[in-house]
Coordinates of C-alpha atoms in Angstrom, one line a residue:
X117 CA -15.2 -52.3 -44.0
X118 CA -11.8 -51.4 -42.2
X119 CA -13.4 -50.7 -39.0
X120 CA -16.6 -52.6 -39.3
X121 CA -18.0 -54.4 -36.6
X122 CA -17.2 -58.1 -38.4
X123 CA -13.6 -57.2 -39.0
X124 CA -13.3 -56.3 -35.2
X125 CA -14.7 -59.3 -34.8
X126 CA -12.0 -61.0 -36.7
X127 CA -9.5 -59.2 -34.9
X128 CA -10.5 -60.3 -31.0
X129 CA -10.8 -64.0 -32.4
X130 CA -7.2 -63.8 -33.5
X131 CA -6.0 -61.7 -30.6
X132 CA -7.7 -64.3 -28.2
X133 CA -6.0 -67.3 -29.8
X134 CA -2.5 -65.5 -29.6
X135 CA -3.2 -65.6 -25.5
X136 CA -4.3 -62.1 -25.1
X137 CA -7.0 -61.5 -22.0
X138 CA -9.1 -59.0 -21.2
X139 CA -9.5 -57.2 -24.2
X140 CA -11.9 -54.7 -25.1
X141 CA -15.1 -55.2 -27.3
X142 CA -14.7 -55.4 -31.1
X143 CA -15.9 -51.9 -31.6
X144 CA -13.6 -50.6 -29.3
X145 CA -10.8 -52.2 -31.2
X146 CA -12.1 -50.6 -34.2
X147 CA -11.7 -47.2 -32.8
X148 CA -8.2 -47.4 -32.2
X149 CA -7.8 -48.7 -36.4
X150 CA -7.4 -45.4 -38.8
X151 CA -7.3 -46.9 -42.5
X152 CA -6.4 -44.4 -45.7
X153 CA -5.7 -44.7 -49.4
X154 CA -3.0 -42.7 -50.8
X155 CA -4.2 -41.0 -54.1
X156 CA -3.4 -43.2 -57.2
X157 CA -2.5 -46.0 -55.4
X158 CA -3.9 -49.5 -54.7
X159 CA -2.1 -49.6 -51.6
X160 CA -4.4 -49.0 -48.0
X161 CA -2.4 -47.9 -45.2
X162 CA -3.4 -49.3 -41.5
X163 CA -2.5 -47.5 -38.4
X164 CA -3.3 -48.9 -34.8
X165 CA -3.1 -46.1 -32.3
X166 CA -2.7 -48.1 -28.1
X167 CA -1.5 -46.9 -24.3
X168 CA 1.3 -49.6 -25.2
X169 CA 3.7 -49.6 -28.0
X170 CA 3.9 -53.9 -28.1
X171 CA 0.1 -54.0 -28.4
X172 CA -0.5 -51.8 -31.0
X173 CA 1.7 -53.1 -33.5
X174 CA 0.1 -56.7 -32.1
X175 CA -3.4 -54.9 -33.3
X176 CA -1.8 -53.7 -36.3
X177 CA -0.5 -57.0 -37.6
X178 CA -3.7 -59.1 -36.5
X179 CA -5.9 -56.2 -37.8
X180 CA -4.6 -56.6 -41.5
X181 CA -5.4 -60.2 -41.1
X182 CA -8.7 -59.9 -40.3
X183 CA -9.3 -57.2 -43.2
X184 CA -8.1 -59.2 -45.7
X185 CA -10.2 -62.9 -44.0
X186 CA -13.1 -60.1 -44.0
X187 CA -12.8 -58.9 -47.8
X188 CA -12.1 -62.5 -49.4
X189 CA -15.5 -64.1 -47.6
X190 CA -17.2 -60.7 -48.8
X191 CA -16.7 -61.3 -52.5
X192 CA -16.9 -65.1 -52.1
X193 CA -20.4 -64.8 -51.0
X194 CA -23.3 -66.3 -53.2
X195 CA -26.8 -66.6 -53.1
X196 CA -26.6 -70.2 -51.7
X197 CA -23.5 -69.5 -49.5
X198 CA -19.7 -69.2 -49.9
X199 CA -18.4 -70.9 -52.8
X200 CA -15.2 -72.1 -52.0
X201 CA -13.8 -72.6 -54.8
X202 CA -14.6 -69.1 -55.8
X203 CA -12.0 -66.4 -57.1
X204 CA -12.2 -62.8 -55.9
X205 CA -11.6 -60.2 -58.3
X206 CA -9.8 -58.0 -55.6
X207 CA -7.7 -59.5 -53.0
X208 CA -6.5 -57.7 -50.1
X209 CA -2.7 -58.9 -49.3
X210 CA -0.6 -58.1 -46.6
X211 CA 2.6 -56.5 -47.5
X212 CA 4.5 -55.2 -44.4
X213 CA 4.6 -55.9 -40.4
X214 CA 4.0 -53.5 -38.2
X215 CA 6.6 -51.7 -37.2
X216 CA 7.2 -51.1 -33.2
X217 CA 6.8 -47.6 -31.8
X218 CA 9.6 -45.8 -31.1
X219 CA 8.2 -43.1 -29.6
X220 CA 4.2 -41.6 -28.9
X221 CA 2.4 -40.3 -31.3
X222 CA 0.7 -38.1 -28.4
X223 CA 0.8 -36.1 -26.3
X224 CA 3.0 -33.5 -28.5
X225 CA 4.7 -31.4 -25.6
X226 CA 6.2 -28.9 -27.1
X227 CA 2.7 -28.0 -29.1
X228 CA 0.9 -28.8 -25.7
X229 CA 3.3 -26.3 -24.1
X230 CA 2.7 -23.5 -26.5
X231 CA -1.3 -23.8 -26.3
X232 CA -1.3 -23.8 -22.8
X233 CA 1.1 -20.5 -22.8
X234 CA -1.0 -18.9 -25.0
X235 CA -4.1 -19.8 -23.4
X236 CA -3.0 -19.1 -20.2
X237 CA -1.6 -15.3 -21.1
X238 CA -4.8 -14.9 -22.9
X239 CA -7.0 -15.4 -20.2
X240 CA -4.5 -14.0 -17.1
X241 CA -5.4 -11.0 -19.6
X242 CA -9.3 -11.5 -19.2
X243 CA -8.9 -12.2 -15.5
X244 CA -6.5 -8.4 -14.9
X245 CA -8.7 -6.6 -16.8
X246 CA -12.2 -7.6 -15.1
X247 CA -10.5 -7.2 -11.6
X248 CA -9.4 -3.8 -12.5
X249 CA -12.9 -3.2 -13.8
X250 CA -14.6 -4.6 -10.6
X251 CA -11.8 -3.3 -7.9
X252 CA -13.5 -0.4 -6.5
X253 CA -10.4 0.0 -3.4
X254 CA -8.5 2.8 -2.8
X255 CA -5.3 2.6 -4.4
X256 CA -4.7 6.6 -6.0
X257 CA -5.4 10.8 -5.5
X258 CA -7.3 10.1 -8.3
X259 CA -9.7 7.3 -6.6
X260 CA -10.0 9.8 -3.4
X261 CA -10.9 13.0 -5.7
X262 CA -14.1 10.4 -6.8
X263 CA -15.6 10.8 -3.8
X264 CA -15.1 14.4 -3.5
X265 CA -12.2 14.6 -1.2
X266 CA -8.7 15.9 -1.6
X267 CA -5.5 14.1 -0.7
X268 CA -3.3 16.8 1.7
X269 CA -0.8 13.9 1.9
X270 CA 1.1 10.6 0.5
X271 CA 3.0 8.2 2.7
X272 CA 5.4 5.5 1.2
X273 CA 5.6 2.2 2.4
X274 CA 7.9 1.9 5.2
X275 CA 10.1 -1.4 5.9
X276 CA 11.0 -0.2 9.1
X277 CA 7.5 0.0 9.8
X278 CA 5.8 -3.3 8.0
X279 CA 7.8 -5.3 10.9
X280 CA 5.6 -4.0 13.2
X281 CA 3.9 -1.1 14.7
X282 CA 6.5 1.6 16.0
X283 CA 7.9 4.8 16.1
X284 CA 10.6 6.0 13.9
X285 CA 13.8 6.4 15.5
X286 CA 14.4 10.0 16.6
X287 CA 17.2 12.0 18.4
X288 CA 16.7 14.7 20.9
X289 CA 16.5 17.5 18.3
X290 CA 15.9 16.1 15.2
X291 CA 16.6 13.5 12.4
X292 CA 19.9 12.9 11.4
X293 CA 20.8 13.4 8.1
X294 CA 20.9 10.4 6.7
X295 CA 17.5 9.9 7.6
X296 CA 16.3 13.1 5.6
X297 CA 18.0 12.0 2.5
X298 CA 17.7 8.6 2.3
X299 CA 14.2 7.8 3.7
X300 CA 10.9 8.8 2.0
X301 CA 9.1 8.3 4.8
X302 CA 10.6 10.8 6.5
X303 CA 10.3 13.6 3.4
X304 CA 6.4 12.4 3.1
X305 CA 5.5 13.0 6.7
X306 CA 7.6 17.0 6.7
X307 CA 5.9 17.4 3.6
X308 CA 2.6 16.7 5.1
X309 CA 3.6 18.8 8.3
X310 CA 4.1 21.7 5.4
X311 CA 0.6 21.0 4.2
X312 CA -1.1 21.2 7.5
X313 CA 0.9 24.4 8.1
X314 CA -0.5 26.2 5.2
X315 CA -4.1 24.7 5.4
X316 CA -5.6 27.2 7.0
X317 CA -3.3 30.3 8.0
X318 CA -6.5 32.4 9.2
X319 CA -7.8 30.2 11.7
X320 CA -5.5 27.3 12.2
X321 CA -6.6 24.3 13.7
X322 CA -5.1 23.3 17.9
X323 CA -6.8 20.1 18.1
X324 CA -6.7 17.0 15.1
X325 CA -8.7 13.9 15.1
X326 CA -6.7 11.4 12.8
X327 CA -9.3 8.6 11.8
X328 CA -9.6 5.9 9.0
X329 CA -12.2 4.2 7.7
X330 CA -11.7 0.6 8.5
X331 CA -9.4 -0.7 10.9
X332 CA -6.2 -1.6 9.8
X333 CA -4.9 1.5 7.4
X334 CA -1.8 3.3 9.7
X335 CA -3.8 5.5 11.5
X336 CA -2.0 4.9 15.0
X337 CA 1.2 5.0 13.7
X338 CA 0.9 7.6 11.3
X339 CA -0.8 9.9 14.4
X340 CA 2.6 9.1 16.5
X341 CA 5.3 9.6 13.2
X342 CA 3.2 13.0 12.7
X343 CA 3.4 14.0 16.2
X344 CA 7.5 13.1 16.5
X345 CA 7.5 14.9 13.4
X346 CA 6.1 18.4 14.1
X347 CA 7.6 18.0 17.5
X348 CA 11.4 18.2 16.0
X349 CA 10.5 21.8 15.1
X350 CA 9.8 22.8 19.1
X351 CA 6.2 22.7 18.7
X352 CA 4.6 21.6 21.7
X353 CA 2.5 18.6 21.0
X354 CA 0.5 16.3 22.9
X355 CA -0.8 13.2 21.4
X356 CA -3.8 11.3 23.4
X357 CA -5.5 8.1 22.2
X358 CA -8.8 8.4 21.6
X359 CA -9.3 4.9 20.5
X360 CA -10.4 3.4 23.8
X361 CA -11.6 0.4 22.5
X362 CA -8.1 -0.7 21.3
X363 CA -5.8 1.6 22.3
X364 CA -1.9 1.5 20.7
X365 CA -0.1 4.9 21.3
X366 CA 1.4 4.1 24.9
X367 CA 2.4 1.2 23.1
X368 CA 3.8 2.8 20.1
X369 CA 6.0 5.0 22.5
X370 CA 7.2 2.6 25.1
X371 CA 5.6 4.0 27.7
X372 CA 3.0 2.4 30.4
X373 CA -0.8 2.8 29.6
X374 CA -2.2 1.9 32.8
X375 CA -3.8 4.8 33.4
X376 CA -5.0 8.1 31.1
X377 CA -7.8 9.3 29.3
X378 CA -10.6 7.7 31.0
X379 CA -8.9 7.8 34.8
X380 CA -9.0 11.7 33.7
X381 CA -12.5 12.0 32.6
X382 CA -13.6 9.9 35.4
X383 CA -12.5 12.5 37.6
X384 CA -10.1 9.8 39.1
X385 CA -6.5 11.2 38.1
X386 CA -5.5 14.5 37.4
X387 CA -4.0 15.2 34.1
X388 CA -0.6 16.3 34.9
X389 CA -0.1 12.9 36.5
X390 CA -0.6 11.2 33.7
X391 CA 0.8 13.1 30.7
X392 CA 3.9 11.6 30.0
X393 CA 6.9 13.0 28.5
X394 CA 8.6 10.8 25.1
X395 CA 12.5 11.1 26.3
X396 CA 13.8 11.4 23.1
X397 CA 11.8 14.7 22.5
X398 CA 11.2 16.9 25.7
X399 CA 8.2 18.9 24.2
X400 CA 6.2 16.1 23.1
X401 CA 3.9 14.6 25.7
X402 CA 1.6 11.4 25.3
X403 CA -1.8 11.2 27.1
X404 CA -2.6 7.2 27.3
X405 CA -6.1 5.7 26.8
X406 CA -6.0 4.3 30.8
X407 CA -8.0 1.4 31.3
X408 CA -10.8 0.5 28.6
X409 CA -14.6 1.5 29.8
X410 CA -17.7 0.1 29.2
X411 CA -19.2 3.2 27.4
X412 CA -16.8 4.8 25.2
X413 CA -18.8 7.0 23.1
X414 CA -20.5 8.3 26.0
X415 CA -17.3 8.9 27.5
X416 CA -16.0 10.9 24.8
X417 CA -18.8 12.4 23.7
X418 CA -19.4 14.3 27.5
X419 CA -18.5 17.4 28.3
X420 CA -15.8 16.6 30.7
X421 CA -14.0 15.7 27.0
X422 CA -14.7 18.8 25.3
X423 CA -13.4 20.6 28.2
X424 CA -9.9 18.3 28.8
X425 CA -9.0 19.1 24.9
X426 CA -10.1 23.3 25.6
X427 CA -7.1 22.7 28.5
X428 CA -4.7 20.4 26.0
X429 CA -5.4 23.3 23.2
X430 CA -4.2 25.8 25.4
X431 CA -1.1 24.0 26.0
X432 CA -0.1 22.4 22.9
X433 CA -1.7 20.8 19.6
X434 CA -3.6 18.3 20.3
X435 CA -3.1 14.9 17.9
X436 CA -5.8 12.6 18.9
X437 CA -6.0 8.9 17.7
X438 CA -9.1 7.9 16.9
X439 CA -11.0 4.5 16.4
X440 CA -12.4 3.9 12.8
X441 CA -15.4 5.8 11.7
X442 CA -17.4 2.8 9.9
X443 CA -17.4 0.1 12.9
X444 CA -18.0 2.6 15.8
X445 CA -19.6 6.0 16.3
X446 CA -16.5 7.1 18.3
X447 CA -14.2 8.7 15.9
X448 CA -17.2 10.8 14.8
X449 CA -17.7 12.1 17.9
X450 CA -14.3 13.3 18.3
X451 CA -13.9 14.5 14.9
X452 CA -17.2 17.0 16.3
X453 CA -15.4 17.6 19.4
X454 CA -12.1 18.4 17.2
X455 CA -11.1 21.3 14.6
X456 CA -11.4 18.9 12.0
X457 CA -10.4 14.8 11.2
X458 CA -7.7 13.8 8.8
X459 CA -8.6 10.7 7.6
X460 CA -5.8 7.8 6.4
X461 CA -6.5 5.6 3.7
X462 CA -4.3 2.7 3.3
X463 CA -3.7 2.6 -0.3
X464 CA -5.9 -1.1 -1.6
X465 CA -7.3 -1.4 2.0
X466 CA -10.8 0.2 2.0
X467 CA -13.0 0.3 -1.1
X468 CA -14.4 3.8 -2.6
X469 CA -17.8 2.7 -1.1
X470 CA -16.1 2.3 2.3
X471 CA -14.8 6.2 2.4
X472 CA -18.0 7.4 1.1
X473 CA -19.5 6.2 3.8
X474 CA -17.0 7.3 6.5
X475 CA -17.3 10.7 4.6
X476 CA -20.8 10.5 5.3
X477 CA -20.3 9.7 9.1
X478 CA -18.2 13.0 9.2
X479 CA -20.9 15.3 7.8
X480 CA -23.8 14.2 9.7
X481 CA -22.3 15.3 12.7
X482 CA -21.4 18.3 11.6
X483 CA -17.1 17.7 11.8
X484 CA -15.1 19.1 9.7
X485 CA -12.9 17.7 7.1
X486 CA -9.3 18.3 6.9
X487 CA -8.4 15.9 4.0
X488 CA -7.3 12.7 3.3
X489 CA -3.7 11.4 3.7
X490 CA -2.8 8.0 1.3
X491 CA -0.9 5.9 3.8
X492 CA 1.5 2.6 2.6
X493 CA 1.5 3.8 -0.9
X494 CA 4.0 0.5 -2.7
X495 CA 7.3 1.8 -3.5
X496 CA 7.2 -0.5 -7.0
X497 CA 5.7 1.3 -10.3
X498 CA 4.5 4.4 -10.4
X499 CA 5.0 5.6 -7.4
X500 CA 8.5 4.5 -7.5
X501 CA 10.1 7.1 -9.0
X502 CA 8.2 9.7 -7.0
X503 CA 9.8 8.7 -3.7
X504 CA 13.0 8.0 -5.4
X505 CA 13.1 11.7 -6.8
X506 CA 12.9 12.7 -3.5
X507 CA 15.4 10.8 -2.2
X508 CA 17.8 11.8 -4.9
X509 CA 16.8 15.7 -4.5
X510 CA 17.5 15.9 -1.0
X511 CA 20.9 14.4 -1.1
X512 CA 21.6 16.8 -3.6
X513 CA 19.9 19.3 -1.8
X514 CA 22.2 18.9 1.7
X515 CA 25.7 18.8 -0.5
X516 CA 25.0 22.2 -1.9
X517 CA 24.0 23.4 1.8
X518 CA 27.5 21.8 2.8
X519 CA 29.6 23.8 -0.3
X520 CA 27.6 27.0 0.8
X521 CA 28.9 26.6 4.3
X522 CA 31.6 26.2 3.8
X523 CA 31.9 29.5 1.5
X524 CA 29.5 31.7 3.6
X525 CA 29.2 30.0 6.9
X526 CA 25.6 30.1 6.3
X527 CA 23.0 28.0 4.7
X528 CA 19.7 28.8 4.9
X529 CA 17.1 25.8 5.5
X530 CA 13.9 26.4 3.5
X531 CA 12.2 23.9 6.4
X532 CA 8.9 25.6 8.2
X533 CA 9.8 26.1 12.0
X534 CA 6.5 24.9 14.1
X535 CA 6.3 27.0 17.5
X536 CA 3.9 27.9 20.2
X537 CA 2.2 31.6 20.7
X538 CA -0.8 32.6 22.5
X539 CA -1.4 36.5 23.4
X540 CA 1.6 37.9 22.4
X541 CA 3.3 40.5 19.6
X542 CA 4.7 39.2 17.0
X543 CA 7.8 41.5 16.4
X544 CA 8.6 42.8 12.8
X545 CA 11.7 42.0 11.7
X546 CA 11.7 44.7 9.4
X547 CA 11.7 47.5 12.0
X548 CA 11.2 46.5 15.1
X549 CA 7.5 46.8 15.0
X550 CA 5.1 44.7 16.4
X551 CA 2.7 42.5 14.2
X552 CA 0.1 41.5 16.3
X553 CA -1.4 40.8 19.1
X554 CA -1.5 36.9 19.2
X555 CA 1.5 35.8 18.6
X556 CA 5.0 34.8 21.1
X557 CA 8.4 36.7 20.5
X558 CA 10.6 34.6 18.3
X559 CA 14.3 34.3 19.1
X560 CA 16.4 33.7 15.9
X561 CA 20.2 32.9 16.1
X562 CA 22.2 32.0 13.5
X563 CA 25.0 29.7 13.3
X564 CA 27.9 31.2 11.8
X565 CA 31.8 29.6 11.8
X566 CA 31.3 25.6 12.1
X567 CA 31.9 23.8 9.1
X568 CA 29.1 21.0 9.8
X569 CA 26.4 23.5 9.8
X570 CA 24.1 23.5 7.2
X571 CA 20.8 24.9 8.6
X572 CA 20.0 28.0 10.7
X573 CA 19.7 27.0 14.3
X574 CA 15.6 28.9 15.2
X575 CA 14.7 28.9 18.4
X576 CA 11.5 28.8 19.5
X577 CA 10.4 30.8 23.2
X578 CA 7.0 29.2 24.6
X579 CA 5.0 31.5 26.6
X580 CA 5.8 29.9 29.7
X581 CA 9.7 30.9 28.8
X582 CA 11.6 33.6 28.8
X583 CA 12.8 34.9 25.9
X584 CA 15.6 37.0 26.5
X585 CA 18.8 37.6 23.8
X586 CA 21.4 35.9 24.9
X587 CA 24.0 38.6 24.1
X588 CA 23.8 42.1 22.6
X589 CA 25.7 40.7 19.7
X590 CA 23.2 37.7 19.1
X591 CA 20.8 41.2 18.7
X592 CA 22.8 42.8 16.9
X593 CA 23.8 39.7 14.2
X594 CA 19.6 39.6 14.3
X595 CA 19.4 43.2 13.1
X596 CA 22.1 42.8 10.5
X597 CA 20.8 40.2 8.5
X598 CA 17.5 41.9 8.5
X599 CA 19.0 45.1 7.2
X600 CA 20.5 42.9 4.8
X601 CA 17.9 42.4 2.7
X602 CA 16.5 39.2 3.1
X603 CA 12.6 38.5 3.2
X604 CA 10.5 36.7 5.4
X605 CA 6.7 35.4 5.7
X606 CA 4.7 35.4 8.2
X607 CA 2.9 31.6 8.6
X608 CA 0.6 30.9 11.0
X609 CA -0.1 27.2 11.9
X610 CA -2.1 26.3 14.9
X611 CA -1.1 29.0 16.5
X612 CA 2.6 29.0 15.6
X613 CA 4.6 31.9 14.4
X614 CA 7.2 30.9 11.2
X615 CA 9.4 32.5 9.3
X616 CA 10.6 31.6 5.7
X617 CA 13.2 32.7 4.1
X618 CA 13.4 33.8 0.4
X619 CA 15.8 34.0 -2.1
X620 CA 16.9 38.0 -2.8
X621 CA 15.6 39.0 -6.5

């Protein structure tokens, strides 16, 4: 009866003859009325629930009005009508007003606030775990030994290169100091020089395609870093862009890349007039794309290519930039050309499908496969402390090379020394001996006396040099330390004799 259609009724009469307007229909009314009984009582509790606090204790008051109006003609009723003189046995009476809200009964914030957080974390939860479930991209080794590949390398995220696409800064001989301790960059790329050394010490490879799958991973600049990089050890190296659909290395190296590859293969310039040197670094030369053709893959798929990078093998190695193997054919057809494509993989660029497929592009043209190097790895969470190690090693590394200086004069650098040989002996340092027929004399001079040396100073003599001791003593200091006792290996990369020191047992 408390919310019944008659007593709404009741209720709109009243509320209409107090000057209210506009007011919604009697069973509306009654959905804003909540009536209850406390146990053991005779009392009935009204509650009227509005958007405005005036108005609901209006509908409160009028409400209990219209209950009680609506109960006495309820029991007064007879057969013939309402008697009224009639006396009800129950009477409903009013006891207390309304009282006017102080505050909203809803929404309650804080409650609100603590559904929402929980509902929110508990489907952020959902949403993480079926992206990582559905997230098929590169982002680990682990996601490149899936498809059956092996990672030779892992490259940090560099600021110095997110603001663009460049070189990092070099000197004439090689980075400074602060540079090998403090930037993991710099540690990631000699690390992957290392790796490439020791890849293949039988028949090392001259000539290097360095592809991705997709454009966008690093490729360009990584080829350039790499290049800088194995050049600071007095390697000869000559990097060419391949990638003459949107070429980037004479960019890369401030230099002009007007003319090039294609004026070469054309048969319209003449290599050594465009192979230019990078000032910083005397022995590393840069062969430009030139102007863009119409027929790329024919162009570097002819023979006039095969036989410019026989010529640039015999010189140098060979670092060629190559465009991406999934939207073009070209980087597979210098990969064939090649002694093998590395491919780069910007860590969360390309999916696992994606390198599959490039994979795939390699084998059916019969190229070989170097490895993969993970490029932009994020420095944040587990990677961090990786990188950081390294940073913290090296430091450590370089203040125990200065305490030993200063003790002995001498440190020796564990570092793998890149240098040229082609159809030489390789002489023993044991005796005097030769060790082979295709390898360059190496000169070896140590620094001794000067308090800020903290490597051994190799040289290394090119076959188009002389290599001639400076002084009988330099031969002499040569033959003493040999005599000495102290070890060395003989490592072969791309044609480049090294020696590495051990420690004495």
């Amino acid at each position: 009866m408390a919310n019944s259609q008659r007593t709404g009724e009741r209720a709109v009469k009243k509320l209409t003859e107090q000057g209210l307007t506009n007011l919604p229909p009697a069973a509306t009314l009654a959905g804003m009325i909540t009536a209850e009984v406390p146990a053991n009582s005779s009392e009935m509790r009204l509650t009227a629930r509005a958007s405005h606090p005036a108005f609901a204790q209006q509908l409160a008051n009028v409400w209990v009005d219209a209950l009680a109006e609506e109960a006495k003609a309820i029991e007064s009723t007879s057969i013939d009508g309402e008697d009224p003189d009639f006396q009800p046995a129950v009477q409903l009476l009013p006891m207390t007003k309304g009282a006017l809200p102080t505050a909203p009964y809803a929404p309650d914030v804080e409650r609100a606030l603590m559904i929402g957080a929980a509902a929110g974390l508990f489907l952020g939860l959902v949403w993480a775990a079926i992206k990582h479930l559905l997230d098929r991209r590169v982002r680990s080794v682990e996601a490149i030994q899936k498809v059956g590949l092996s990672a030779i390398g892992t490259l940090p995220s560099d600021p110095r290169l997110s603001k663009g696409r460049q070189v990092l800064p070099v000197t004439a001989t090689n980075s400074s100091r602060a540079d090998r301790s403090n930037h993991a960059y710099a540690e990631a790329l000699r690390e992957l020089r290392t790796n490439l050394a020791y890849m293949d010490v039988d028949n090392p490879p001259r000539v290097v395609v360095i592809t991705s799958s997709v454009p966008g991973e690093g490729k360009s600049s990584l080829s350039a870093n790499l290049a800088v990089t194995i050049a600071q050890t007095g390697r000869d190296v000559i990097v060419v862009d391949g990638d003459l659909r949107r070429p980037v290395i004479a960019e890369l190296f401030s230099l002009p890349g007007d003319a090039g590859l294609t004026d070469v293969l054309a048969g319209q310039a003449d290599l050594e007039d465009v192979l230019q040197d990078f000032g910083p670094i005397p022995n590393l030369q840069v062969l430009a794309a030139g102007r863009i053709p119409p027929n790329p893959s024919e162009l570097l798929a002819s023979q006039s290519m095969r036989n410019l990078l026989d010529v640039l093998s015999e010189r140098a190695f060979v670092i060629i930039d190559a465009p991406p193997l999934l939207p073009v054919t070209d980087g597979a057809v210098l990969a064939k050309a090649s002694d093998g494509a590395l491919i780069v993989v910007k860590a969360g660029k390309p999916t696992i499908d994606e390198l599959a497929k490039a994979t795939e592009n390699l084998d059916r043209v019969g190229a070989n496969r170097l490895g993969v190097i993970l490029n932009q790895v994020p420095t944040k969470g587990a990677d961090a402390s990786r990188y950081g190690y390294y940073g913290k090693y090296y430091s450590k590394t370089e203040t125990k090379a200065k305490v030993a200086n200063n003790k002995r004069s001498v440190a020796v650098a564990p570092q793998p020394i890149f240098s040229e040989f082609e159809g030489q002996a390789i002489p023993s340092l044991k005796d005097g001996t030769s060790a082979g027929n295709h390898a360059a004399p190496q000169q070896a001079s140590r620094a001794v006396g000067g308090t800020d040396t903290a490597t051994d100073q190799i040289q290394a003599v090119h076959p188009r040099q002389t290599a001639k001791p400076s002084s009988s003593a330099s031969r002499r200091a040569t033959h003493q330390e040999s005599a000495n006792g102290e070890n060395f290996d003989d490592i072969l990369f791309g044609g480049a004799h090294v020696r590495k020191p051990h420690d004495k047992k």
